[in-house]
Every structure is written in C-alpha cells, then in structure tokens.
Tab-separated table of C-alpha atoms and ligand atoms in Angstrom:
chain	number	residue	atom	x	y	z
A	264	MET	CA	9.312	-79.661	-9.612
A	265	ALA	CA	10.129	-76.252	-9.305
A	266	PHE	CA	9.782	-76.123	-5.634
A	267	LYS	CA	11.935	-79.163	-5.273
A	268	GLY	CA	14.552	-78.758	-2.486
A	269	LEU	CA	12.476	-76.224	-0.715
A	270	SER	CA	11.069	-76.846	2.852
A	271	ARG	CA	7.346	-76.612	3.219
A	272	ARG	CA	7.777	-73.712	5.180
A	273	GLN	CA	9.837	-71.988	2.820
A	274	PHE	CA	7.427	-72.717	0.203
A	275	ALA	CA	4.413	-71.425	2.547
A	276	GLY	CA	6.547	-68.338	2.648
A	277	ILE	CA	7.026	-67.679	-0.815
A	278	THR	CA	3.392	-68.472	-1.830
A	279	GLY	CA	2.248	-66.380	1.057
A	280	TRP	CA	4.317	-63.401	-0.241
A	281	SER	CA	2.414	-63.467	-3.500
A	282	LEU	CA	-0.732	-62.896	-1.322
A	283	LEU	CA	1.448	-60.126	0.489
A	284	GLY	CA	2.029	-61.464	3.608
A	285	ILE	CA	-1.495	-62.950	4.278
A	286	SER	CA	0.266	-66.141	5.550
A	287	ALA	CA	2.232	-64.887	8.358
A	288	LEU	CA	5.520	-66.561	8.955
A	289	PRO	CA	6.162	-67.404	12.465
A	290	ALA	CA	9.104	-65.199	13.865
A	291	ARG	CA	11.174	-68.165	14.710
A	292	SER	CA	10.624	-69.967	11.557
A	293	SER	CA	14.107	-70.364	10.221
A	294	GLN	CA	17.121	-70.556	12.567
A	295	ALA	CA	19.569	-70.529	9.899
A	296	GLN	CA	18.891	-67.299	8.118
A	297	ALA	CA	19.410	-63.880	9.841
A	298	ALA	CA	20.988	-65.616	12.667
A	299	ALA	CA	23.310	-62.677	13.313
A	300	SER	CA	20.485	-60.129	13.478
A	301	SER	CA	18.889	-61.504	16.617
A	302	SER	CA	21.013	-59.248	18.960
A	303	PHE	CA	20.345	-55.764	17.459
A	304	PRO	CA	19.561	-53.362	20.251
A	305	GLY	CA	15.984	-53.106	21.424
A	306	GLY	CA	14.353	-50.048	19.372
A	307	PHE	CA	16.456	-50.621	16.376
A	308	LEU	CA	14.540	-49.096	13.304
A	309	TRP	CA	13.989	-51.438	10.381
A	310	GLY	CA	13.087	-49.440	7.235
A	311	THR	CA	13.381	-49.276	3.402
A	312	ALA	CA	14.299	-46.440	1.109
A	313	THR	CA	13.187	-44.901	-2.283
A	314	SER	CA	13.443	-41.425	-3.832
A	315	SER	CA	10.962	-39.311	-5.436
A	316	TYR	CA	12.362	-39.187	-9.174
A	317	GLN	CA	13.235	-42.775	-9.168
A	318	ILE	CA	9.816	-44.074	-8.211
A	319	GLU	CA	6.835	-41.425	-8.367
A	320	GLY	CA	6.412	-41.005	-12.179
A	321	ALA	CA	3.628	-38.458	-12.764
A	322	VAL	CA	6.033	-35.874	-13.770
A	323	ASN	CA	3.552	-33.699	-15.406
A	324	GLU	CA	0.514	-34.097	-12.884
A	325	ASP	CA	-0.670	-31.531	-10.267
A	326	GLY	CA	1.372	-28.615	-11.235
A	327	ARG	CA	4.808	-30.230	-10.941
A	328	GLY	CA	7.654	-28.314	-12.581
A	329	PRO	CA	10.431	-30.017	-14.718
A	330	SER	CA	13.437	-31.115	-12.862
A	331	ILE	CA	16.977	-31.497	-14.267
A	332	TRP	CA	16.492	-35.322	-14.435
A	333	ASP	CA	13.658	-34.921	-16.521
A	334	ARG	CA	15.686	-32.842	-18.860
A	335	PHE	CA	18.679	-34.977	-18.647
A	336	ALA	CA	16.838	-38.286	-19.252
A	337	HIS	CA	15.168	-36.790	-22.191
A	338	THR	CA	18.514	-35.875	-23.742
A	339	ARG	CA	19.861	-38.481	-26.190
A	340	GLY	CA	22.575	-41.033	-24.963
A	341	THR	CA	22.412	-40.294	-21.353
A	342	ILE	CA	20.632	-43.163	-20.011
A	343	SER	CA	21.684	-46.538	-20.890
A	344	ASP	CA	18.371	-47.885	-21.778
A	345	HIS	CA	17.124	-44.849	-23.237
A	346	SER	CA	14.364	-44.852	-20.761
A	347	ASN	CA	13.152	-42.043	-18.354
A	348	ALA	CA	11.226	-41.798	-15.338
A	349	ASP	CA	8.182	-40.069	-16.715
A	350	THR	CA	6.031	-43.091	-15.059
A	351	ALA	CA	8.687	-44.982	-13.434
A	352	THR	CA	6.976	-47.242	-10.880
A	353	ASP	CA	3.783	-45.011	-10.732
A	354	HIS	CA	4.199	-44.832	-6.927
A	355	TYR	CA	2.178	-41.246	-7.189
A	356	HIS	CA	-0.763	-43.306	-7.894
A	357	LEU	CA	0.209	-46.716	-6.443
A	358	TYR	CA	1.366	-45.406	-3.152
A	359	LYS	CA	-1.472	-46.902	-1.026
A	360	GLY	CA	-0.291	-50.435	-2.294
A	361	ASP	CA	3.396	-49.745	-1.609
A	362	VAL	CA	2.652	-48.965	1.748
A	363	GLN	CA	1.025	-52.167	2.290
A	364	LEU	CA	4.392	-53.521	0.886
A	365	MET	CA	6.119	-52.083	3.540
A	366	LYS	CA	3.759	-53.216	6.195
A	367	ALA	CA	3.982	-56.715	4.786
A	368	LEU	CA	7.860	-56.654	5.567
A	369	GLY	CA	7.104	-55.568	9.020
A	370	ALA	CA	9.161	-52.368	8.347
A	371	LYS	CA	8.462	-49.641	10.920
A	372	ALA	CA	10.013	-46.789	9.079
A	373	TYR	CA	10.109	-45.680	5.607
A	374	ARG	CA	12.751	-43.091	4.012
A	375	PHE	CA	11.367	-41.288	0.896
A	376	SER	CA	12.219	-37.822	-0.760
A	377	VAL	CA	10.007	-34.860	-1.355
A	378	ALA	CA	10.264	-33.558	-4.990
A	379	TRP	CA	11.351	-29.811	-4.824
A	380	PRO	CA	9.666	-29.206	-8.171
A	381	ARG	CA	6.234	-30.339	-7.035
A	382	VAL	CA	6.667	-27.926	-4.316
A	383	PHE	CA	8.174	-24.882	-6.072
A	384	PRO	CA	7.839	-25.706	-9.787
A	385	GLN	CA	10.018	-22.691	-10.563
A	386	GLY	CA	12.460	-23.580	-7.611
A	387	THR	CA	11.524	-20.625	-5.835
A	388	GLY	CA	8.625	-17.953	-5.433
A	389	THR	CA	5.045	-18.869	-5.185
A	390	PRO	CA	4.340	-22.585	-4.223
A	391	ASN	CA	2.471	-24.830	-6.392
A	392	PRO	CA	-1.347	-24.724	-4.947
A	393	LYS	CA	-1.001	-28.506	-4.636
A	394	SER	CA	2.531	-28.419	-3.355
A	395	LEU	CA	2.523	-31.147	-0.687
A	396	ASP	CA	-0.873	-32.702	-1.121
A	397	PHE	CA	0.763	-36.098	-2.438
A	398	TYR	CA	3.194	-36.139	0.589
A	399	ASN	CA	0.270	-35.504	2.903
A	400	ARG	CA	-1.800	-38.414	1.548
A	401	LEU	CA	1.506	-40.498	1.864
A	402	LEU	CA	2.124	-39.487	5.297
A	403	ASP	CA	-1.580	-40.005	6.314
A	404	GLU	CA	-1.209	-43.570	4.781
A	405	LEU	CA	1.924	-44.343	6.855
A	406	SER	CA	0.584	-43.073	9.813
A	407	ALA	CA	-2.516	-45.266	9.404
A	408	ASN	CA	-0.128	-48.434	8.980
A	409	GLY	CA	2.209	-47.471	11.816
A	410	ILE	CA	5.265	-46.697	9.783
A	411	GLU	CA	7.403	-43.749	10.565
A	412	PRO	CA	8.400	-41.277	7.959
A	413	PHE	CA	11.766	-40.052	7.202
A	414	ALA	CA	11.896	-37.247	4.676
A	415	THR	CA	14.957	-36.475	2.406
A	416	LEU	CA	14.540	-32.820	1.294
A	417	TYR	CA	16.848	-33.199	-1.820
A	418	HIS	CA	17.569	-36.382	-3.726
A	419	TRP	CA	18.860	-34.905	-6.762
A	420	ASP	CA	15.623	-33.704	-8.625
A	421	LEU	CA	16.499	-29.978	-8.818
A	422	PRO	CA	14.013	-27.646	-10.442
A	423	GLN	CA	15.205	-27.151	-13.780
A	424	ALA	CA	14.383	-23.576	-13.437
A	425	LEU	CA	17.159	-23.104	-10.967
A	426	GLN	CA	19.545	-24.663	-13.344
A	427	ASP	CA	18.261	-22.238	-15.980
A	428	ARG	CA	18.451	-19.297	-13.735
A	429	PHE	CA	21.349	-19.906	-11.617
A	430	GLY	CA	23.317	-22.810	-13.242
A	431	GLY	CA	22.306	-25.039	-10.541
A	432	TRP	CA	24.739	-25.634	-7.585
A	433	THR	CA	27.256	-23.784	-9.309
A	434	SER	CA	25.701	-20.624	-7.757
A	435	ARG	CA	24.972	-20.162	-3.931
A	436	ASP	CA	21.588	-18.650	-5.098
A	437	THR	CA	20.561	-22.323	-5.275
A	438	SER	CA	21.956	-23.083	-1.835
A	439	LYS	CA	19.604	-20.397	-0.425
A	440	ALA	CA	16.645	-21.243	-2.576
A	441	PHE	CA	17.163	-24.843	-0.975
A	442	ALA	CA	16.982	-23.366	2.357
A	443	ASP	CA	13.754	-21.404	1.422
A	444	TYR	CA	12.244	-24.589	0.339
A	445	ALA	CA	13.471	-26.730	3.239
A	446	ALA	CA	11.824	-24.054	5.459
A	447	TYR	CA	8.645	-24.293	3.620
A	448	VAL	CA	8.650	-28.054	3.906
A	449	ALA	CA	9.537	-28.335	7.571
A	450	ALA	CA	6.893	-25.804	8.510
A	451	ARG	CA	4.036	-28.158	6.779
A	452	LEU	CA	5.221	-31.669	7.380
A	453	SER	CA	7.106	-31.594	10.743
A	454	ASP	CA	3.800	-32.276	12.437
A	455	ARG	CA	4.191	-35.547	11.117
A	456	VAL	CA	7.811	-36.048	10.032
A	457	ASN	CA	10.254	-36.019	13.008
A	458	HIS	CA	13.284	-36.598	10.959
A	459	PHE	CA	14.574	-34.946	8.061
A	460	PHE	CA	17.564	-35.479	6.012
A	461	THR	CA	18.841	-32.526	4.034
A	462	ILE	CA	20.665	-33.587	0.910
A	463	ASN	CA	21.121	-37.094	-0.461
A	464	GLU	CA	24.867	-38.227	-0.856
A	465	CYS	CA	26.432	-34.768	-2.008
A	466	SER	CA	29.551	-36.458	-3.369
A	467	ARG	CA	27.637	-38.437	-5.686
A	468	HIS	CA	25.522	-35.970	-7.645
A	469	VAL	CA	28.202	-33.268	-7.556
A	470	HIS	CA	30.880	-35.549	-8.873
A	471	LEU	CA	28.734	-37.522	-11.453
A	472	GLY	CA	26.613	-34.176	-12.219
A	473	TYR	CA	29.105	-31.687	-12.288
A	474	GLY	CA	32.452	-33.491	-12.850
A	475	PHE	CA	31.803	-36.394	-15.148
A	476	GLY	CA	28.664	-35.509	-16.824
A	477	ALA	CA	26.992	-38.735	-16.246
A	478	ASP	CA	24.261	-37.485	-13.980
A	479	ALA	CA	21.919	-34.452	-14.366
A	480	PRO	CA	22.930	-31.549	-14.972
A	481	GLY	CA	25.496	-33.536	-17.247
A	482	LEU	CA	28.236	-30.905	-16.697
A	483	LYS	CA	32.155	-31.530	-16.948
A	484	LEU	CA	33.391	-28.439	-14.795
A	485	SER	CA	37.072	-27.714	-13.932
A	486	GLN	CA	38.596	-28.555	-10.741
A	487	SER	CA	38.028	-25.157	-9.318
A	488	GLY	CA	34.353	-25.206	-10.468
A	489	LEU	CA	33.698	-28.508	-9.067
A	490	ASN	CA	35.095	-27.531	-5.586
A	491	GLN	CA	32.962	-24.536	-5.667
A	492	VAL	CA	29.988	-26.749	-6.448
A	493	ARG	CA	31.105	-28.906	-3.615
A	494	HIS	CA	31.132	-25.961	-1.122
A	495	ASN	CA	27.908	-24.740	-2.529
A	496	VAL	CA	26.264	-28.043	-1.760
A	497	ALA	CA	27.650	-28.199	1.750
A	498	LEU	CA	26.485	-24.611	2.374
A	499	GLY	CA	23.051	-25.646	1.102
A	500	HIS	CA	23.047	-28.535	3.610
A	501	GLY	CA	23.870	-26.103	6.573
A	502	LEU	CA	21.354	-23.494	5.637
A	503	ALA	CA	18.706	-26.234	5.396
A	504	VAL	CA	19.562	-27.415	8.909
A	505	GLN	CA	19.151	-23.963	10.008
A	506	ALA	CA	15.905	-23.631	8.221
A	507	VAL	CA	14.521	-27.086	9.410
A	508	ARG	CA	15.292	-25.729	13.059
A	509	ALA	CA	13.830	-22.285	12.601
A	510	HIS	CA	10.483	-23.554	10.897
A	511	GLY	CA	9.896	-27.190	11.996
A	512	ARG	CA	8.158	-27.828	15.086
A	513	ALA	CA	10.061	-28.150	18.394
A	514	GLY	CA	11.983	-31.626	18.554
A	515	THR	CA	12.303	-31.831	14.640
A	516	ARG	CA	15.487	-33.526	14.094
A	517	VAL	CA	17.792	-33.081	10.964
A	518	GLY	CA	20.949	-34.357	9.730
A	519	PRO	CA	22.782	-35.374	6.219
A	520	ALA	CA	22.446	-38.682	4.397
A	521	GLU	CA	25.898	-38.885	2.979
A	522	ASN	CA	27.715	-41.880	1.466
A	523	ALA	CA	31.030	-41.210	2.894
A	524	VAL	CA	34.067	-42.682	1.334
A	525	SER	CA	34.652	-45.621	2.989
A	526	CYS	CA	38.040	-46.560	4.307
A	527	ILE	CA	38.678	-50.005	5.669
A	528	PRO	CA	41.749	-51.249	7.537
A	529	ALA	CA	43.069	-53.764	4.997
A	530	ILE	CA	44.186	-56.046	8.226
A	531	GLU	CA	42.649	-54.902	11.298
A	532	THR	CA	45.682	-53.941	13.279
A	533	PRO	CA	45.835	-50.833	15.494
A	534	ALA	CA	47.974	-48.938	13.126
A	535	ASN	CA	45.851	-49.673	9.973
A	536	ILE	CA	42.828	-49.053	12.095
A	537	ARG	CA	44.140	-45.513	13.039
A	538	ALA	CA	45.434	-45.127	9.331
A	539	ALA	CA	41.736	-45.815	8.186
A	540	GLU	CA	40.624	-43.357	10.501
A	541	ILE	CA	42.821	-40.513	9.215
A	542	ALA	CA	41.869	-41.393	5.657
A	543	THR	CA	38.330	-41.128	6.469
A	544	ARG	CA	38.868	-37.455	7.685
A	545	GLU	CA	40.964	-36.670	4.840
A	546	LEU	CA	38.834	-38.405	1.925
A	547	ASN	CA	35.631	-36.757	3.172
A	548	ALA	CA	37.068	-33.351	3.760
A	549	GLY	CA	34.656	-31.692	1.425
A	550	TYR	CA	31.581	-32.998	2.954
A	551	LEU	CA	31.672	-34.579	6.150
A	552	THR	CA	34.447	-33.440	7.783
A	553	VAL	CA	33.576	-29.854	7.067
A	554	MET	CA	29.921	-30.385	8.165
A	555	LEU	CA	31.344	-31.854	11.339
A	556	GLU	CA	34.579	-29.744	12.123
A	557	GLY	CA	33.581	-26.245	10.504
A	558	LYS	CA	36.770	-26.144	8.547
A	559	TYR	CA	38.344	-27.703	5.526
A	560	THR	CA	41.360	-29.841	6.271
A	561	ASP	CA	44.899	-28.555	5.574
A	562	ALA	CA	45.646	-31.255	3.029
A	563	TYR	CA	42.408	-30.619	1.270
A	564	LEU	CA	43.182	-27.128	0.939
A	565	ALA	CA	46.787	-27.759	0.007
A	566	GLN	CA	45.947	-30.062	-2.675
A	567	ALA	CA	43.079	-27.969	-4.288
A	568	GLY	CA	45.809	-24.966	-4.265
A	569	SER	CA	44.353	-22.170	-6.570
A	570	ASP	CA	41.480	-24.363	-7.281
A	571	ALA	CA	40.316	-24.098	-3.728
A	572	PRO	CA	36.587	-22.841	-3.184
A	573	LYS	CA	35.842	-19.310	-2.342
A	574	TYR	CA	34.157	-18.955	1.016
A	575	THR	CA	33.806	-16.887	4.157
A	576	THR	CA	34.290	-18.050	7.630
A	577	GLU	CA	30.458	-17.418	8.011
A	578	ASP	CA	29.975	-20.230	5.359
A	579	LEU	CA	31.991	-22.725	7.537
A	580	ARG	CA	29.792	-21.809	10.576
A	581	ILE	CA	26.789	-22.485	8.868
A	582	ILE	CA	28.097	-25.541	7.048
A	583	SER	CA	28.800	-26.963	10.625
A	584	SER	CA	25.633	-26.083	12.141
A	585	PRO	CA	25.041	-28.708	14.676
A	586	ILE	CA	22.956	-31.839	13.373
A	587	ASP	CA	20.899	-34.214	15.297
A	588	PHE	CA	22.071	-37.522	13.616
A	589	LEU	CA	24.276	-38.634	10.735
A	590	GLY	CA	22.672	-40.524	7.921
A	591	LEU	CA	25.287	-42.899	6.368
A	592	SER	CA	24.643	-44.912	2.793
A	593	VAL	CA	27.122	-47.692	2.582
A	594	TYR	CA	27.237	-49.940	-0.237
A	595	THR	CA	30.819	-50.567	-0.763
A	596	PRO	CA	34.359	-50.489	0.481
A	597	ASP	CA	35.991	-47.510	-1.191
A	598	HIS	CA	39.470	-47.999	-0.019
A	599	TYR	CA	41.536	-50.595	2.033
A	600	VAL	CA	43.894	-48.735	3.963
A	601	ILE	CA	47.341	-49.657	5.119
A	602	ALA	CA	49.225	-47.430	7.780
A	603	ALA	CA	52.170	-45.802	6.282
A	604	ASP	CA	55.429	-43.918	7.029
A	605	ASN	CA	54.412	-40.932	4.847
A	606	GLU	CA	53.097	-37.642	5.077
A	607	ARG	CA	49.462	-38.672	4.944
A	608	GLY	CA	50.130	-41.579	7.403
A	609	PHE	CA	48.500	-44.099	5.106
A	610	THR	CA	48.315	-45.837	1.628
A	611	LEU	CA	45.318	-47.245	-0.365
A	612	ALA	CA	45.627	-50.724	-1.668
A	613	PRO	CA	44.823	-50.865	-5.311
A	614	PHE	CA	41.898	-53.304	-6.212
A	615	PRO	CA	43.062	-56.627	-7.662
A	616	LYS	CA	41.182	-57.313	-10.979
A	617	SER	CA	39.875	-60.439	-9.239
A	618	PHE	CA	37.894	-58.267	-6.657
A	619	PRO	CA	34.412	-59.642	-7.104
A	620	HIS	CA	31.388	-57.287	-7.779
A	621	MET	CA	27.650	-57.608	-7.714
A	622	LYS	CA	25.571	-56.843	-10.898
A	623	ALA	CA	26.657	-53.184	-10.846
A	624	ALA	CA	30.322	-53.040	-11.594
A	625	TRP	CA	30.936	-50.275	-8.782
A	626	LEU	CA	29.114	-52.394	-6.287
A	627	ARG	CA	32.154	-54.504	-4.694
A	628	PRO	CA	30.831	-56.570	-1.781
A	629	GLY	CA	32.817	-55.783	1.201
A	630	PRO	CA	30.533	-56.246	4.278
A	631	GLU	CA	32.921	-54.830	6.736
A	632	ALA	CA	32.257	-51.390	5.142
A	633	ILE	CA	28.999	-51.161	7.167
A	634	TYR	CA	31.004	-51.832	10.409
A	635	TRP	CA	33.962	-49.541	9.692
A	636	VAL	CA	32.125	-46.438	8.360
A	637	PRO	CA	29.796	-45.778	11.536
A	638	ARG	CA	32.583	-46.893	13.702
A	639	HIS	CA	35.225	-44.221	12.276
A	640	VAL	CA	32.478	-41.483	12.209
A	641	ALA	CA	31.543	-42.150	15.806
A	642	LYS	CA	35.120	-42.183	17.014
A	643	LEU	CA	36.413	-39.053	14.810
A	644	TRP	CA	33.645	-36.876	15.590
A	645	ASN	CA	31.696	-38.222	18.568
A	646	VAL	CA	28.855	-39.004	16.750
A	647	LYS	CA	25.986	-40.019	18.994
A	648	SER	CA	22.999	-41.040	16.544
A	649	ILE	CA	23.797	-42.710	13.252
A	650	TYR	CA	21.140	-44.037	10.648
A	651	ILE	CA	22.004	-46.249	7.813
A	652	THR	CA	20.330	-44.300	5.136
A	653	GLU	CA	20.660	-46.854	2.215
A	654	ASN	CA	22.330	-50.242	1.996
A	655	GLY	CA	21.821	-53.115	-0.737
A	656	THR	CA	22.535	-54.299	-4.118
A	657	SER	CA	21.347	-54.741	-7.627
A	658	GLY	CA	20.833	-57.804	-9.347
A	659	SER	CA	19.791	-59.676	-12.241
A	660	ASP	CA	16.666	-60.525	-10.666
A	661	GLN	CA	15.146	-62.789	-13.492
A	662	PRO	CA	12.090	-64.631	-12.496
A	663	ALA	CA	12.370	-68.427	-12.491
A	664	PRO	CA	10.117	-70.496	-14.293
A	665	ASP	CA	7.649	-70.753	-11.421
A	666	GLY	CA	7.661	-66.785	-11.256
A	667	THR	CA	9.755	-66.310	-8.301
A	668	VAL	CA	12.823	-64.428	-8.205
A	669	TYR	CA	15.412	-66.495	-6.200
A	670	ASP	CA	17.682	-63.336	-5.555
A	671	VAL	CA	20.128	-65.373	-3.266
A	672	ASP	CA	22.979	-63.044	-4.348
A	673	ARG	CA	21.084	-60.054	-2.736
A	674	ILE	CA	20.445	-62.317	0.477
A	675	MET	CA	23.894	-63.161	0.655
A	676	TYR	CA	24.790	-59.481	0.416
A	677	LEU	CA	22.379	-58.369	3.009
A	678	ARG	CA	23.098	-61.050	5.352
A	679	ASN	CA	26.748	-60.427	5.369
A	680	TYR	CA	26.165	-56.512	5.810
A	681	LEU	CA	23.958	-57.153	8.496
A	682	THR	CA	25.966	-59.302	10.459
A	683	GLN	CA	28.697	-56.362	10.224
A	684	LEU	CA	26.220	-54.044	11.302
A	685	GLN	CA	25.284	-56.123	14.274
A	686	ARG	CA	28.932	-56.253	14.834
A	687	ALA	CA	29.101	-52.438	15.162
A	688	THR	CA	25.945	-52.129	17.454
A	689	SER	CA	27.123	-54.852	19.780
A	690	GLU	CA	30.135	-52.844	20.227
A	691	GLY	CA	28.046	-49.785	21.116
A	692	VAL	CA	28.603	-48.028	17.833
A	693	PRO	CA	25.244	-45.616	18.116
A	694	VAL	CA	23.400	-47.045	14.840
A	695	LEU	CA	19.786	-46.550	15.557
A	696	GLY	CA	18.288	-47.931	12.301
A	697	TYR	CA	18.738	-49.179	8.941
A	698	PHE	CA	17.036	-48.308	5.680
A	699	LEU	CA	17.356	-50.943	2.924
A	700	TRP	CA	17.707	-49.552	-0.706
A	701	SER	CA	15.375	-50.111	-2.043
A	702	LEU	CA	11.649	-50.921	-1.403
A	703	MET	CA	11.291	-51.984	-5.082
A	704	ASP	CA	13.035	-51.651	-8.256
A	705	ASN	CA	13.033	-48.196	-9.650
A	706	PHE	CA	14.830	-45.806	-12.087
A	707	GLU	CA	18.457	-46.229	-11.564
A	708	TRP	CA	19.488	-42.934	-12.835
A	709	SER	CA	21.754	-43.144	-15.829
A	710	ASP	CA	21.273	-47.185	-15.565
A	711	GLY	CA	17.643	-46.678	-16.301
A	712	TYR	CA	15.955	-49.742	-15.418
A	713	GLU	CA	18.869	-51.980	-15.868
A	714	GLN	CA	19.783	-52.221	-12.223
A	715	ARG	CA	17.007	-53.483	-10.078
A	716	PHE	CA	17.795	-52.928	-6.333
A	717	GLY	CA	14.358	-53.758	-4.856
A	718	LEU	CA	12.875	-56.261	-2.360
A	719	TYR	CA	9.989	-56.167	-4.771
A	720	ARG	CA	10.322	-56.682	-8.304
A	721	VAL	CA	8.479	-54.159	-10.504
A	722	ASP	CA	7.137	-55.047	-13.956
A	723	PHE	CA	7.582	-51.827	-15.715
A	724	ASP	CA	5.054	-52.453	-18.186
A	725	THR	CA	2.238	-53.462	-15.935
A	726	LYS	CA	3.676	-51.886	-12.750
A	727	ARG	CA	3.045	-55.069	-10.834
A	728	ARG	CA	5.218	-55.615	-7.759
A	729	THR	CA	6.160	-59.228	-6.704
A	730	PRO	CA	8.105	-59.918	-3.814
A	731	LYS	CA	11.757	-61.246	-4.568
A	732	LEU	CA	12.913	-64.162	-2.057
A	733	SER	CA	15.067	-61.350	-0.370
A	734	ALA	CA	11.870	-59.680	0.740
A	735	SER	CA	10.934	-62.781	2.862
A	736	PHE	CA	14.696	-62.664	4.231
A	737	TYR	CA	14.317	-59.082	5.466
A	738	ARG	CA	10.885	-59.864	6.756
A	739	GLU	CA	12.396	-62.686	8.802
A	740	THR	CA	15.218	-60.222	9.834
A	741	ILE	CA	12.730	-57.791	11.188
A	742	ALA	CA	10.452	-60.385	12.894
A	743	ARG	CA	13.457	-61.836	14.487
A	744	ASN	CA	14.679	-58.704	16.034
A	745	ALA	CA	11.224	-57.607	17.177
A	746	VAL	CA	10.910	-60.684	19.453
A	747	ALA	CA	14.451	-60.488	20.460
B	940	PNW	C1	22.875	-44.151	-4.337
B	940	PNW	N1	29.100	-45.676	-5.069
B	940	PNW	O1	23.894	-43.893	-4.965
B	940	PNW	C2	21.584	-43.418	-4.589
B	940	PNW	O2	21.341	-42.574	-3.104
B	940	PNW	C3	20.111	-43.925	-5.024
B	940	PNW	O3	19.437	-43.114	-5.490
B	940	PNW	C4	20.887	-44.974	-5.816
B	940	PNW	O4	19.632	-45.698	-6.455
B	940	PNW	C5	21.460	-46.125	-5.059
B	940	PNW	O5	22.294	-45.698	-4.338
B	940	PNW	C6	21.929	-47.135	-5.652
B	940	PNW	O6	22.969	-46.815	-6.767
B	940	PNW	C7	24.835	-44.357	-5.020
B	940	PNW	O7	29.524	-45.735	-6.494
B	940	PNW	C8	25.603	-44.775	-6.244
B	940	PNW	O8	29.513	-45.842	-4.186
B	940	PNW	C9	26.882	-45.082	-6.441
B	940	PNW	C10	27.540	-45.141	-5.183
B	940	PNW	C11	26.936	-44.894	-4.067
B	940	PNW	C12	25.748	-44.471	-3.940
C-alpha cells in the first residue's frame, strides 16, 4: 500500500537505492523531473560536499589534537540537542562506503575538508606522524572510483592550541600559522588534489564565532575586535593562497569558498539590477570585495570609523593575491534590493513575516539567489571561474512507514535552484561545477543533529546510511546531464 501512486519505474528506483544503485535507472527515465538541467554546459562538474568536523568523528584517534569545536560542543548549553561530533557519522572509519554513496549518485567530484588538528595537533610546529594518512586513504579511494577531490583547508575546526596561545583569529599569528599548515598540506596532497579552497565561509564563522558567540570559539567581541578578526581571516586567506602557490605542484588551483551576502533585485529592472550589484560590492566589503579589489570600500571604512581594522598596505596586497577560481556557497537570498536615490544607491526591502522558510528558520527559499550571486560577481570583478561550493537544505526527513524518506521539500528546493543555476550558465555566467550540501546528514554545528542536510539519511545510533528520495533526484539530474 505504501507505494500506491508510484510508477513502477519510480518504485524500482527507490528499491534500487536501498541496494545502492545496483539497479541502474536509465538516464532518460523521467521527463518531468530535472528537465531544466538538461542543458548545463558540457563538462559541468557535479559533486557533493562535507566538512571534517561535521562527519569524521574519531576525534581522539591517530594523534589528532582538540579543535575549538570539540571544546565548544563539550561546553554546556552550546548545542541545541546537547550533542557533539565525537563520532558524528564515523566517516573516519566508514569512508570507503561513503565513496560508494558518491559513486552511486554518479557524482564526479567531492568537496571535503582537511582537519588542521589532525595535521598539526598543536596548530604549529611538529606535524603529527600520521598527519595526512587518513586523507591519503580517502584520496586513493576517490581516485579508484573516478571522483575528483576538491579540498578545503579550513572549515572551522581550528586547533584549540591556537585559541589558547593566540586567541585564535583575534591574532594574525593564527593567519600565519594557517599559511604554514596550508603549505604543508599543499606540498603533500597537490599530486592528487588540483583544487584547494582556503577558508570556508569567512563571514559565518567570524560573525557567529566572534560576534554572537553562537559558534566556536563562542566569543562576543566589540565591533573593533570583530573587524580585526575579519581582517585577520581575510589575511589568512591571502597568505594561504600564496602558500599553496609556493608549495603546491605547478598548476595547482586555489580560491576561497565564500558565502557572499546575496543581493537580489526585488524586481528585475535594469535600475534594480545595478543597485543589487552595488549592494553586493558594499555588503561583501570585508571579504570578497577586499579579496578581489585589494582595498576596503570607502563606505566600509567610513561606517567602521574608529573601529576599523588595523592593517598595512602589504596586508591588502596579500589578501588580494590572484585566485584561480571563486567558490560561492548559496543557500538563501539575504536581501531583496531596490534602486534608490540615496547615498548608497539602494535600499533593502524588509522581509515580510509571511516569507516562507525551509526547516531551518534562516533558510528562506529564493532560488534566484543562485542565479544572481554568480552573475553579480562575474560582472563586478570579471571572475572567470566559479564553483558553487555549497547549496542544499535541511528537512525533517522522517522515514515513512515503508522506510523511505520522501523529502519532496528538498527536491522542490533543489529543482528550483538548479533551474536558476542553469539560467546562469545558459547566459554565459562561468559556473563550472556544483557541490550539493550535503552528501549525508551530519553534525550541523550549534543545531547538533537536529538539522539534516543530507541526500543520505544517517541513523546516528547505527551510523547506517539510507538514500532519501532526493538522492534519486540528484542522480537523475547528473545522469541527464552526462548524456546531454
Ligand atoms: C554552511 N546562512 O553554513 C556551512 O559551510 C556548512 O558547514 C553548514 O553545514 C551548511 O552551510 C548548512 O548550514 C551556513 O545563514 C550556515 O546564510 C548559515 C548560512 C550560510 C551558510
């Protein structure tokens, strides 16, 4: 009875999934779903994304040192379900199966992050003898399965030792330590990793970690302190770009993975579009704009006033070291922009209470964000290569009585975002690939395990992975494009 209403083909797809793709769906099976994705450019790269602390577990194994997230998650009252990521999805031990999950999707790329505390347990100094062993095993497995690795150097799991010694990113000593670590990793992995991302989403970990205290290290700094952290993080990015260039093998590519403040023209008129470009440049002044222009905007400095960060012109030169591509994580529209005859040239429409959201309250669906963000950055800064480093949604994801997670909300979200992404590529916006967040459910920071973002459901007691219906959707999308 549970499958009433499903076509035989859909049913076969679902049951096939429980055997992890053993029954292959023909690429042309469903005309209706994913129709929009049929005309992505040839060679467009489809992948999934994860990060070390959110999936690995094994926090005390093979010489890993503690990270600020271990400390934070073990502090009372920080994580909504009182959980931590001591074991998380246990990817550290289950990675071989997880590579098969990627392969079953037909994904050809995987974005993961390297845990700094596994490499340098004290943050600097002597590397752990087993420093990169796990990542070497993972890379071998990916390579054996035809999946291209994209490695993020920092996805927020700072060695706790650097927090204790330097105050974390409040000090530029951390920026320098990051460059040394980046050099070490690039020297050893760039024979197999062609693309490195420096820092994942500067804005989020600075804002929540050092401003609101809602993420590790849980600080609530003054505006001047926060501006300095922002600058030190941008500096860390630039130093890491230089380190990867100096120590990676020739041809190694490097760039940031930023979640830009997304500015959408409220109505797509030329004036609003221009206003949204101006807003994009101003509202990303602390990260993307300084990285790509080598200076803080006048408005940013004027607004900061005496709280502006302390820096040298040499810092700005480092921060704006040339990058090979821009990584953009796009989840949600941050602002709907309207042209205005004021000093800034724009106003931001307030969000009405009735604006819908996905399971996470911050995640308002606005598929056009994934069209406008790449389009704005390509236009503003003449960026030639863009990867969508993350896009996806959480959902309640409860299995139905038949055991299947019918996450049609996630499918709705993805279908609409991919339609808008295809709009961008069809207009020549140079997006080269897309990494869906996330391969599987994982530790969602201060939301613990209460927000599930995966294509695969993880039972956190047994660590069992089960494909959700959205895994079939993504697989079909990829297959359709492969034959297009
Ligand atoms: C990203 N926002 O965080 C992170 O890179 C991931 O580690 C995380 O699991 C994922 O997105 C889902 O949250 C973001 O408020 C969190 O716009 C919030 C926002 C953006 C990114």
